[in-house]
mmCIF file of C-alpha atoms and ligand atoms in Angstrom:
data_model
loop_
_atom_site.group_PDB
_atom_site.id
_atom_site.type_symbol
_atom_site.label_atom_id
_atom_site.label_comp_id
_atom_site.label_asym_id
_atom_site.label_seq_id
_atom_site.Cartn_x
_atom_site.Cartn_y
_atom_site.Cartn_z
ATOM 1 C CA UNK A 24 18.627 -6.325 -34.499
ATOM 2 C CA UNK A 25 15.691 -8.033 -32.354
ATOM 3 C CA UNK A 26 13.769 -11.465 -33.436
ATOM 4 C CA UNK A 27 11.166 -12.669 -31.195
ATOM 5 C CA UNK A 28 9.561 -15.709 -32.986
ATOM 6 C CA UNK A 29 6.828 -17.517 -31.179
ATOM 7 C CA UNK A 30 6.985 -16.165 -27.854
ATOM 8 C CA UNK A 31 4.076 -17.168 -25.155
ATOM 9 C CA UNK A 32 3.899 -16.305 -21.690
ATOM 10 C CA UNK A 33 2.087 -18.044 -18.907
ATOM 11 C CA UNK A 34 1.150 -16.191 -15.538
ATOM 12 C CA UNK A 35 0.948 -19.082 -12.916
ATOM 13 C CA UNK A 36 -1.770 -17.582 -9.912
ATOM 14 C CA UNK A 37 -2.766 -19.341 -6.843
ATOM 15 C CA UNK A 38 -6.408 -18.713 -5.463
ATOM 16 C CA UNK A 39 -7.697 -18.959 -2.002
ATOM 17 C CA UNK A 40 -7.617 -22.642 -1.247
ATOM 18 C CA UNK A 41 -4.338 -23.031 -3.619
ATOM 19 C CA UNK A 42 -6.331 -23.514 -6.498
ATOM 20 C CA UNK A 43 -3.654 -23.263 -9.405
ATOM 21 C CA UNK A 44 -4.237 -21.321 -12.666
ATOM 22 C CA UNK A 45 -2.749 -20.458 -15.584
ATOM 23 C CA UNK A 46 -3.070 -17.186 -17.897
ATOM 24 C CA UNK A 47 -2.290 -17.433 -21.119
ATOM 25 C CA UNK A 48 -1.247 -13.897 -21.800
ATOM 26 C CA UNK A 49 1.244 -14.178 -25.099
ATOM 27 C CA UNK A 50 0.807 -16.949 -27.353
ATOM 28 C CA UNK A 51 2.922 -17.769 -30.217
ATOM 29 C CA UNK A 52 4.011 -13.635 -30.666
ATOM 30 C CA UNK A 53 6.615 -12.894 -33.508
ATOM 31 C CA UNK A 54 8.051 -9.611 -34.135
ATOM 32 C CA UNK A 55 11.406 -8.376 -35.753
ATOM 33 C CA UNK A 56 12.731 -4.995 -35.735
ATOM 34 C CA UNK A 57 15.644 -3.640 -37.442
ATOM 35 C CA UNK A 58 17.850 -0.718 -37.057
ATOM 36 C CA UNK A 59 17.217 2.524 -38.063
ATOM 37 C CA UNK A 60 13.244 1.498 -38.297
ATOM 38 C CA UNK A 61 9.934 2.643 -35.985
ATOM 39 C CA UNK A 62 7.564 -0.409 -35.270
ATOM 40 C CA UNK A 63 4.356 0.180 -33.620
ATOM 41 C CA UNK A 64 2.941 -1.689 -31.830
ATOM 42 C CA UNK A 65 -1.000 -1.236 -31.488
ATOM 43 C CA UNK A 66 -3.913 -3.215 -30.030
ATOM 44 C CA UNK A 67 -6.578 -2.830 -26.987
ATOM 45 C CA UNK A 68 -5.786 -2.883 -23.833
ATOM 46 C CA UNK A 69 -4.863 -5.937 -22.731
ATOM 47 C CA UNK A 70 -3.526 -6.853 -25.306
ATOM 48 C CA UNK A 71 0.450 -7.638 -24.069
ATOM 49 C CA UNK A 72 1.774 -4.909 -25.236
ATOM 50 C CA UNK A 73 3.496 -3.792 -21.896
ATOM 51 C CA UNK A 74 4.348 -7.447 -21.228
ATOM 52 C CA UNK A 75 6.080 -7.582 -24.191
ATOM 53 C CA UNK A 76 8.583 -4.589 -23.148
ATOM 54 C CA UNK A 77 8.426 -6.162 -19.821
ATOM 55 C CA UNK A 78 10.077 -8.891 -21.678
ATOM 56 C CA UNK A 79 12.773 -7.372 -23.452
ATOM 57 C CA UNK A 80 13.755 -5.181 -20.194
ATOM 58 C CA UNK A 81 14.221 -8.575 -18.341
ATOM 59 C CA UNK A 82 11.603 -7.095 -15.441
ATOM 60 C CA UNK A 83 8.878 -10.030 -16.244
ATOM 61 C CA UNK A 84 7.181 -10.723 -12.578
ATOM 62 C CA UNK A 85 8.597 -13.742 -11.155
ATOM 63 C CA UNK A 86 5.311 -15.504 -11.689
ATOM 64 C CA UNK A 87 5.860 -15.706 -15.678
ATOM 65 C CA UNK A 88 7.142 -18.310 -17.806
ATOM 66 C CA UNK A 89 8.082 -17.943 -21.156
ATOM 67 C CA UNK A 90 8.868 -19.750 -24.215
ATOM 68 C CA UNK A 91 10.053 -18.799 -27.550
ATOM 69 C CA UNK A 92 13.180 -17.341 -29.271
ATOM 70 C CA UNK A 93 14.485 -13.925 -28.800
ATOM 71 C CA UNK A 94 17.028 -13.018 -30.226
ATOM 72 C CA UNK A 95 19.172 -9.068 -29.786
ATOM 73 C CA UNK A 96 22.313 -8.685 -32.177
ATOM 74 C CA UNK A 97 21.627 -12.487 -33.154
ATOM 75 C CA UNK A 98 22.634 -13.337 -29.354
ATOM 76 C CA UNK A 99 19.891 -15.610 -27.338
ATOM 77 C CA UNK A 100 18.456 -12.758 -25.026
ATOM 78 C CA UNK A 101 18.553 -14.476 -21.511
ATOM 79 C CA UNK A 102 17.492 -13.403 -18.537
ATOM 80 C CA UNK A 103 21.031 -12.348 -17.290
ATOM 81 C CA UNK A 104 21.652 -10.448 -21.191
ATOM 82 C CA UNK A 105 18.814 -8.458 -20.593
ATOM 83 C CA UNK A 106 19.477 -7.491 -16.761
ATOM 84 C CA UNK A 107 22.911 -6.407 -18.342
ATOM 85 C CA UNK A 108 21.481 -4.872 -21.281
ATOM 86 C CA UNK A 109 18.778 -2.480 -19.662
ATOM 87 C CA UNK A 110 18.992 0.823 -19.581
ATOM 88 C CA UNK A 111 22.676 0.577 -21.829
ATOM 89 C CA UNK A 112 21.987 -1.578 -25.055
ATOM 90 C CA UNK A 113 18.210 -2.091 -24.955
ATOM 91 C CA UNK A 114 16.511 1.475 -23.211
ATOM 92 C CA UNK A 115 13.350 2.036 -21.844
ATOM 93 C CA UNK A 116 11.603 5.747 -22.652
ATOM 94 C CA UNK A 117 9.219 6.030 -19.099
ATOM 95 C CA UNK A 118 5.787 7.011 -19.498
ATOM 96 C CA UNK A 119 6.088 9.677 -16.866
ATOM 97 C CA UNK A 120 8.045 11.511 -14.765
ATOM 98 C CA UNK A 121 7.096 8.953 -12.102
ATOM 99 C CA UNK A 122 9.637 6.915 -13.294
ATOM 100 C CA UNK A 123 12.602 9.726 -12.453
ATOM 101 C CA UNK A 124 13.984 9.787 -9.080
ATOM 102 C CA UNK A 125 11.502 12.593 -7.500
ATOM 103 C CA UNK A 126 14.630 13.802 -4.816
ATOM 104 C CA UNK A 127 17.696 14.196 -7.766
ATOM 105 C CA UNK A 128 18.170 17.450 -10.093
ATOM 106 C CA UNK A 129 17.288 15.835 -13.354
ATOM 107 C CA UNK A 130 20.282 17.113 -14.758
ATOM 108 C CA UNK A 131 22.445 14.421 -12.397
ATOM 109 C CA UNK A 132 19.957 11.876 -13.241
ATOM 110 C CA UNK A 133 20.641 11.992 -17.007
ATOM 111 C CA UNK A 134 24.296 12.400 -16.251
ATOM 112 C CA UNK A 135 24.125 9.444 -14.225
ATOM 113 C CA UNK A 136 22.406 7.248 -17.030
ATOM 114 C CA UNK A 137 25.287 8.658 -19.199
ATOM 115 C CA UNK A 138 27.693 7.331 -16.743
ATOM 116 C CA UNK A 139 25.772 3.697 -16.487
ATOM 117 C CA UNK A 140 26.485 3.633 -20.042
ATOM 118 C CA UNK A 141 30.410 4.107 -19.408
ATOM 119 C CA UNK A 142 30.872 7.304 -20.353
ATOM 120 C CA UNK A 143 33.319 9.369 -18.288
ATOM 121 C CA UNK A 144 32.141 11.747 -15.693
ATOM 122 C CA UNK A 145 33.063 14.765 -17.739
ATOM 123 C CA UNK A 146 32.125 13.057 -20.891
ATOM 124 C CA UNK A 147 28.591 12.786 -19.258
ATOM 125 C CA UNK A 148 28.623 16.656 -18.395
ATOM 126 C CA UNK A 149 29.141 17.381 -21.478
ATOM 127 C CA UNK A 150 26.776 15.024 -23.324
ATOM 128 C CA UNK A 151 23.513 15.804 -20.876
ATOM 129 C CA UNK A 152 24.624 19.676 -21.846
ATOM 130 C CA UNK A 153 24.436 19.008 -25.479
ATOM 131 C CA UNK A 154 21.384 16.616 -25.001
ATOM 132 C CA UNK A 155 19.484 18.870 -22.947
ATOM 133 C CA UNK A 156 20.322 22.057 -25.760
ATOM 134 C CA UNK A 157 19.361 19.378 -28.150
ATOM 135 C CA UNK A 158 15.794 19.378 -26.968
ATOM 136 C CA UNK A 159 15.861 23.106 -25.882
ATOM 137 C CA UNK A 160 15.765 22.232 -22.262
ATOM 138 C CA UNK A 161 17.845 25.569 -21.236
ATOM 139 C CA UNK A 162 20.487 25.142 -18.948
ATOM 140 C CA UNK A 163 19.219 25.707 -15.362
ATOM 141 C CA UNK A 164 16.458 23.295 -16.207
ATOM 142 C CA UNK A 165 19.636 20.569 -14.944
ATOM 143 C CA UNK A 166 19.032 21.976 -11.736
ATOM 144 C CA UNK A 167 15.757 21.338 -11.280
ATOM 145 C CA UNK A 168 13.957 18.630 -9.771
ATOM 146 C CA UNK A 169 11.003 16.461 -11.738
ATOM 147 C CA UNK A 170 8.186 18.118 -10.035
ATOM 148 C CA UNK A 171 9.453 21.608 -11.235
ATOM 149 C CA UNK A 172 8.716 20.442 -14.909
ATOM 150 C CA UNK A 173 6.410 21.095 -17.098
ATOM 151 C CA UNK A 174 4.713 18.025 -19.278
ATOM 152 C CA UNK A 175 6.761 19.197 -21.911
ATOM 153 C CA UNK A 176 9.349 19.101 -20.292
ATOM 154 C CA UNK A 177 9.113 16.268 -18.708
ATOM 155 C CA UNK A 178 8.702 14.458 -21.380
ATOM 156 C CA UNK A 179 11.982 16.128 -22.963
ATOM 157 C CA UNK A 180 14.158 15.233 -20.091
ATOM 158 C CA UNK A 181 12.807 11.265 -20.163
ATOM 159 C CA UNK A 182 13.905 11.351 -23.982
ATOM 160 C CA UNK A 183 16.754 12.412 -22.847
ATOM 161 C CA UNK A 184 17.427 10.012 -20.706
ATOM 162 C CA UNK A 185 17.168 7.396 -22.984
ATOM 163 C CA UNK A 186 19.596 9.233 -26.029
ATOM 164 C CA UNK A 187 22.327 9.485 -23.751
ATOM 165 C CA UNK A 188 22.325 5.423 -23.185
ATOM 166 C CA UNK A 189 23.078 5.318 -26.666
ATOM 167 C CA UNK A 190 20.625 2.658 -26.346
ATOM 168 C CA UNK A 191 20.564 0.204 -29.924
ATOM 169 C CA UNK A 192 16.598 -0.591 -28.938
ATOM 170 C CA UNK A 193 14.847 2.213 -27.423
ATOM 171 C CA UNK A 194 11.290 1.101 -26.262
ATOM 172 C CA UNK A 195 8.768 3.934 -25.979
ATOM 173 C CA UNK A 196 5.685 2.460 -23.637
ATOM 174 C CA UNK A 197 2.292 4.785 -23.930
ATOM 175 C CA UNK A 198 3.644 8.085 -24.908
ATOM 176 C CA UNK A 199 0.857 9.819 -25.824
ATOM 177 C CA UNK A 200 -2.490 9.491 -24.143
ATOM 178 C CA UNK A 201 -3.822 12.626 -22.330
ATOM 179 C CA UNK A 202 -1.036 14.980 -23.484
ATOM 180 C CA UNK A 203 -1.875 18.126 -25.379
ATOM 181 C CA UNK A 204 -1.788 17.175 -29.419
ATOM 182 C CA UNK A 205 1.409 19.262 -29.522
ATOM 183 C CA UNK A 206 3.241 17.676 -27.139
ATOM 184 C CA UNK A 207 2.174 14.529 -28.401
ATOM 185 C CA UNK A 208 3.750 15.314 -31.923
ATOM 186 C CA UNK A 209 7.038 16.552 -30.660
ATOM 187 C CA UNK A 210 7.532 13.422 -28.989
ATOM 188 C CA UNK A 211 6.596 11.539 -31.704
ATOM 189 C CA UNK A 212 9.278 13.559 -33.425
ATOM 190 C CA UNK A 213 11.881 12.493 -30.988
ATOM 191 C CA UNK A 214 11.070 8.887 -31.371
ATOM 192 C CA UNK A 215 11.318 9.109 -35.299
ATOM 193 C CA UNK A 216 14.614 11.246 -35.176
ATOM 194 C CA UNK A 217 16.354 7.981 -33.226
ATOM 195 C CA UNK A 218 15.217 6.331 -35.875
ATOM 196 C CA UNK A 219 16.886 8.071 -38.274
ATOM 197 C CA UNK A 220 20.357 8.142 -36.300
ATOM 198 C CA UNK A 221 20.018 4.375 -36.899
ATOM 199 C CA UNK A 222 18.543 2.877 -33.513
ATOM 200 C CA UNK A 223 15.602 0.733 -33.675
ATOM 201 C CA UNK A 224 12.208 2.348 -32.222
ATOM 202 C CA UNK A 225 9.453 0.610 -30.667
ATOM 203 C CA UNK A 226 6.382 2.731 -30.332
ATOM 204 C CA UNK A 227 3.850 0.967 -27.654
ATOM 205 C CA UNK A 228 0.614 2.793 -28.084
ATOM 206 C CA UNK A 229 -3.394 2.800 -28.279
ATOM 207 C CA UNK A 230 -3.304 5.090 -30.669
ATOM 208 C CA UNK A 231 -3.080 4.090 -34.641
ATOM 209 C CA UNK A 232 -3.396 7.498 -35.971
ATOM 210 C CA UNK A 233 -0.522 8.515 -33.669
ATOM 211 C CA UNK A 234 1.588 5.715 -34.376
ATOM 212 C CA UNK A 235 0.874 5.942 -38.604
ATOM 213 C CA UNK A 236 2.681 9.057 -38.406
ATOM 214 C CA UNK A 237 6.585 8.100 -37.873
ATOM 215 C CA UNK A 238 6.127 4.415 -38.061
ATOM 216 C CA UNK A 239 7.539 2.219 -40.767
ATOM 217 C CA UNK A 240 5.287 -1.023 -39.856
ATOM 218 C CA UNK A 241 2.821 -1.978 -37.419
ATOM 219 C CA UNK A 242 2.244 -4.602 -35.234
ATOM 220 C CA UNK A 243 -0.602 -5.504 -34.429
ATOM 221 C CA UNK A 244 -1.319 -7.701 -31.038
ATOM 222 C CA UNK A 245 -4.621 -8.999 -30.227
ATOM 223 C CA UNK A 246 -4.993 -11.408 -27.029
ATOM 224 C CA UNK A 247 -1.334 -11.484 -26.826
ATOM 225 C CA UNK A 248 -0.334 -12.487 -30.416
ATOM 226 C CA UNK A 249 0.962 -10.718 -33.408
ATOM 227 C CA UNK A 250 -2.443 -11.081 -35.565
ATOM 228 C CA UNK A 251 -1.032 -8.982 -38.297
ATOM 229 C CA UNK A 252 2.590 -7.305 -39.158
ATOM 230 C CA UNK A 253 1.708 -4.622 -41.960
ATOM 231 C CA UNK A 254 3.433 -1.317 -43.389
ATOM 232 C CA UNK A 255 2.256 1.821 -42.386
ATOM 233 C CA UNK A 256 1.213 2.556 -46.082
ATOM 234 C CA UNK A 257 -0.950 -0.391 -46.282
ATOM 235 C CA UNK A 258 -3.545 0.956 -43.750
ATOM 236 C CA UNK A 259 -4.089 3.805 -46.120
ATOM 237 C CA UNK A 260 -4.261 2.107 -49.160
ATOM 238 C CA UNK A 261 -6.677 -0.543 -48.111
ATOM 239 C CA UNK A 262 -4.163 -3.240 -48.251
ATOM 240 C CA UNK A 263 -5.157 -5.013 -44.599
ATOM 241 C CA UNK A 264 -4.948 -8.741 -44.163
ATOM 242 C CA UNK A 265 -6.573 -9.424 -41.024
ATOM 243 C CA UNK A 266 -10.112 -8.763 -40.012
ATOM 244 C CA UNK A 267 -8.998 -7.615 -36.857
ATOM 245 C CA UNK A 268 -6.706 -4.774 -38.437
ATOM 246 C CA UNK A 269 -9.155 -3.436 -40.543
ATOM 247 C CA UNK A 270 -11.885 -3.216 -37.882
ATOM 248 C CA UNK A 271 -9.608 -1.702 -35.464
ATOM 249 C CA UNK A 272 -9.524 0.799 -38.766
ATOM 250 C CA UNK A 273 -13.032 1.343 -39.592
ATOM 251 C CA UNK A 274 -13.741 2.289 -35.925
ATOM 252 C CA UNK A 275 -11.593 5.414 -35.732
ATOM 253 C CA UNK A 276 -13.474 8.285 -35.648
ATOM 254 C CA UNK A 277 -12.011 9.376 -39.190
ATOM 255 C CA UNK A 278 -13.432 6.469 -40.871
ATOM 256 C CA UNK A 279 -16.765 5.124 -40.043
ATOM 257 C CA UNK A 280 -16.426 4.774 -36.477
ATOM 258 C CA UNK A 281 -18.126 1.625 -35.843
ATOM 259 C CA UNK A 282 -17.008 -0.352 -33.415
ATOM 260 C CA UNK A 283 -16.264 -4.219 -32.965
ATOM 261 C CA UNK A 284 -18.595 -5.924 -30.875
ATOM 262 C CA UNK A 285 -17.210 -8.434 -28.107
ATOM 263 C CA UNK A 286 -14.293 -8.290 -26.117
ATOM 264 C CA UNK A 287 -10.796 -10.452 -26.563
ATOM 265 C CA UNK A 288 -10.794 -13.811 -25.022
ATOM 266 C CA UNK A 289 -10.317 -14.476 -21.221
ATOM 267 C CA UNK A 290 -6.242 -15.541 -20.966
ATOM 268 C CA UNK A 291 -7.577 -17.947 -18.539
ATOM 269 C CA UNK A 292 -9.412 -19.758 -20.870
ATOM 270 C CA UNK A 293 -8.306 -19.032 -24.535
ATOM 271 C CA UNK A 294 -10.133 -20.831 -27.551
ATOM 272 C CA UNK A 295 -8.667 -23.683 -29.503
ATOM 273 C CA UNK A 296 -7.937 -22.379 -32.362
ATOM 274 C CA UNK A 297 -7.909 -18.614 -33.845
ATOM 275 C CA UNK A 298 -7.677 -16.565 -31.012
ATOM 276 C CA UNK A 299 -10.207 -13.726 -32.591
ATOM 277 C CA UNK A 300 -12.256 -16.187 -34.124
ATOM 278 C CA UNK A 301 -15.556 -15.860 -31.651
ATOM 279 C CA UNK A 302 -15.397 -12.132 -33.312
ATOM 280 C CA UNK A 303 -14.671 -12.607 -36.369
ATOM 281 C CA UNK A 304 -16.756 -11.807 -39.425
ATOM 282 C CA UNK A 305 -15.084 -14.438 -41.686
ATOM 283 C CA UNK A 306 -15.025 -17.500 -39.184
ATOM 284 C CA UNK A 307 -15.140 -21.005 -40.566
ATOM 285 C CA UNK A 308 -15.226 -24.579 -38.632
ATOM 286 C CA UNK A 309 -11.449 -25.047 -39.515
ATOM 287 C CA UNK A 310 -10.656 -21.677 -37.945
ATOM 288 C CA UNK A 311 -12.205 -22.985 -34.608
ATOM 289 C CA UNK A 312 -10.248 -26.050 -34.947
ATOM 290 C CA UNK A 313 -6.740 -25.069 -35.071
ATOM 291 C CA UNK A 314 -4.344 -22.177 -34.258
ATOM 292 C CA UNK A 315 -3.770 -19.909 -37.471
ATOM 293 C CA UNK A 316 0.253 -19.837 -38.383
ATOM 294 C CA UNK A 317 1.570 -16.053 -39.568
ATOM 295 C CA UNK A 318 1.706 -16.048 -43.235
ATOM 296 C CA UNK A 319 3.298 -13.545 -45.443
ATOM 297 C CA UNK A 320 1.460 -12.129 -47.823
ATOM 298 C CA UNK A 321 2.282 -8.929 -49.780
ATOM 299 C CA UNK A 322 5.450 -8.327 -47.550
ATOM 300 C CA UNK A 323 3.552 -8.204 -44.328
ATOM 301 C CA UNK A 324 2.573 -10.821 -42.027
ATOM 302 C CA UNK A 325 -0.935 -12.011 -41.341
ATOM 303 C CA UNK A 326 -2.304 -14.587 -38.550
ATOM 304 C CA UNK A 327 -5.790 -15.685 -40.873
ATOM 305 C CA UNK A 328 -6.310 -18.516 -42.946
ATOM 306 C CA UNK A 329 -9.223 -16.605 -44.978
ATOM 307 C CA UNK A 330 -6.750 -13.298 -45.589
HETATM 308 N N1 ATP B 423 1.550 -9.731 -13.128
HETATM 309 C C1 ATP B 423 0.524 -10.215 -13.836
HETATM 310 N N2 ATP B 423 -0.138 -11.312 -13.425
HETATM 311 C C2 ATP B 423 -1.172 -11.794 -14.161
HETATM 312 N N3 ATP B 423 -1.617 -11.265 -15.313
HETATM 313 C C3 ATP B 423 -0.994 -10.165 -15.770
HETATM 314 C C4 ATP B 423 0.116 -9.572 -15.065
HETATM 315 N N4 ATP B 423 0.541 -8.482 -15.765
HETATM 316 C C5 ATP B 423 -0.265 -8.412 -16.846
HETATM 317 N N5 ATP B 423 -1.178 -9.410 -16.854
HETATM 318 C C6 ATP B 423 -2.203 -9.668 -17.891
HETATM 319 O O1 ATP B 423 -1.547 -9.792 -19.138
HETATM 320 C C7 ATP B 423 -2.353 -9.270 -20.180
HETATM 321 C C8 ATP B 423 -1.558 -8.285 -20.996
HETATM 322 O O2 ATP B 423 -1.247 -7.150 -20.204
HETATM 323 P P1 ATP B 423 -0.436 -5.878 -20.750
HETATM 324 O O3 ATP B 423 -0.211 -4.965 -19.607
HETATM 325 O O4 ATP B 423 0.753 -6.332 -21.510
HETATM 326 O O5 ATP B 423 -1.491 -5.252 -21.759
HETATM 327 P P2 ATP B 423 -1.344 -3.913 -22.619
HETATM 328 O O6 ATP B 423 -1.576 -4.321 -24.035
HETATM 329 O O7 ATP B 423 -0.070 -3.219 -22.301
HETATM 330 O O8 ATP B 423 -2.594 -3.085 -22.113
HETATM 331 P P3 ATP B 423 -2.737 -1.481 -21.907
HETATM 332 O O9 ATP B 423 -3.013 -0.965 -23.275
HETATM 333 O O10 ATP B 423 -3.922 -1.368 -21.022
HETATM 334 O O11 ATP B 423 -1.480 -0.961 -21.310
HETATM 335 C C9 ATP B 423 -3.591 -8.694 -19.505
HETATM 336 O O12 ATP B 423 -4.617 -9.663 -19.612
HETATM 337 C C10 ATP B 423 -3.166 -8.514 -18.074
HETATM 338 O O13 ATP B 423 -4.264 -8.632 -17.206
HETATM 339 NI NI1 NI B 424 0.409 -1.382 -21.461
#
């Protein structure tokens, strides 16, 4: 459903004295996802993560250039496509109820989303009622406005949102962090049910454990590339390719909890070749030398020459 294959991203900023400079902040990213499927997306913060939703929403800042194929429903995924596509075909799920309109009855607002999506006024009545009893948002909860939800409600009603689009792509950004562990398991729920009615999921989050739960693969981005593409199972069963992965899994608390040393490479400056190579425990002179190409191995995908 959506192919990105070596997308990069350059940030062009002018300092005081128009001094020009460029940040790398993708390089060379590759991710598919197909329908019906969950793919996480993990990695520090930093990482491009958001950019890369920015990306697929069309709502890159105006000071970005990218490169690289993407791909939706094996159409090239243009500026225009995706301006056309947001919020119908391709669906964002907001982090917060920031992103609703504070002065609308929420019930209106996911009505109105319905009707973006060309479905009749009454049509969209009736689907926001059957969405809303879907998540058991009861009925006079349409009438209210955001700031007379709860979190978990809130975070009900921005699902919603994004089911009634119909949406072939919904991209979840952040979910989770700071929400009570229940919430944060319902709305994992939500995202893995979509799944299974045969949209494709992207799950954008800090979290591994959280994301482990209802995805099928993870991505895994480290200074704005894909360093390692693996299924869920393999982080349980020891099957990691890239250093990176498996110290991202030895420091959660559950495991030994040690963490990496260093931090990722300034996008200002980024090394010549392997972009985690100035961390990494396996480094070599030819990993210095050139840019690592993702590799399959095992039926995931690894960015390492060493894995
Ligand atoms: N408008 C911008 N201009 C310049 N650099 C930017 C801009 N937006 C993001 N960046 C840089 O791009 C990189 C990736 O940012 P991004 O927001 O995608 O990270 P992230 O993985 O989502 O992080 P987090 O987990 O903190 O949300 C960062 O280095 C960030 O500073
Ligand atoms: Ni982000």
């Amino acid at each position: 459903m959506l192919s990105i294959s070596n997308l990069s991203i350059t940030f062009t900023q002018y300092n005081q004295g128009l001094r020009r400079k460029h940040l790398h902040v993708i390089t060379d990213l590759s991710l598919d996802v197909q329908a019906g499927e969950v793919v996480a997306v993990v990695g520090s913060s930093g990482s491009g993560k958001s950019l890369l939703a920015h990306t697929l929403l069309g709502i890159l800042p105006t000071n970005a250039e990218y490169t690289g194929t993407l791909l939706f429903q094996g159409q090239p995924l243009t500026q225009k496509r995706c301006e056309r596509l947001r919020g119908r075909a391709i669906a964002l799920v907001p982090q917060s109820v920031a992103y609703l309109d504070p002065l609308m009855k929420v019930g209106h607002q996911v009505q109105r989303v319905a009707q973006l999506n060309g479905v009749s006024p009454a049509a969209a009545r009736t689907l926001t009622h059957q969405t809303f009893q879907r998540y058991d948002l009861a009925t006079n909860t349409q009438r209210r406005y955001p700031f007379q939800l709860s979190g978990g409600m809130a975070r009900r009603v921005l699902v919603s949102t994004a089911v009634v689009t119909q949406a072939d792509l919904v991209i979840a950004d952040e979910p989770t962090p700071g929400l009570h562990p229940d919430v944060v398991r319902e709305a994992l729920t939500h995202l893995r049910e979509l799944a299974e009615a045969g949209r494709g999921v992207i799950l954008i989050t800090h979290d591994i454990e959280a994301a482990l739960q209802i995805a099928d693969r993870i991505a895994v981005f480290y200074a704005g590339t894909t360093v390692e593409i693996a299924a869920a199972q393999d982080f349980s069963t020891g099957r990691l390719r890239h250093p990176y992965t498996q110290a991202l899994w030895r420091s959660l608390p559950k495991n030994d909890f040690i963490p990496l040393p260093g931090n990722q490479p300034n996008p200002e400056q980024l090394p010549e070749g392997c972009l985690f190579s100035d961390r990494c425990p396996w480094v070599t002179p030819e990993c210095t030398a050139n840019r690592p190409a993702l590799r399959q191995i095992n039926n995931g995908w690894v960015r390492c020459i060493h894995a």
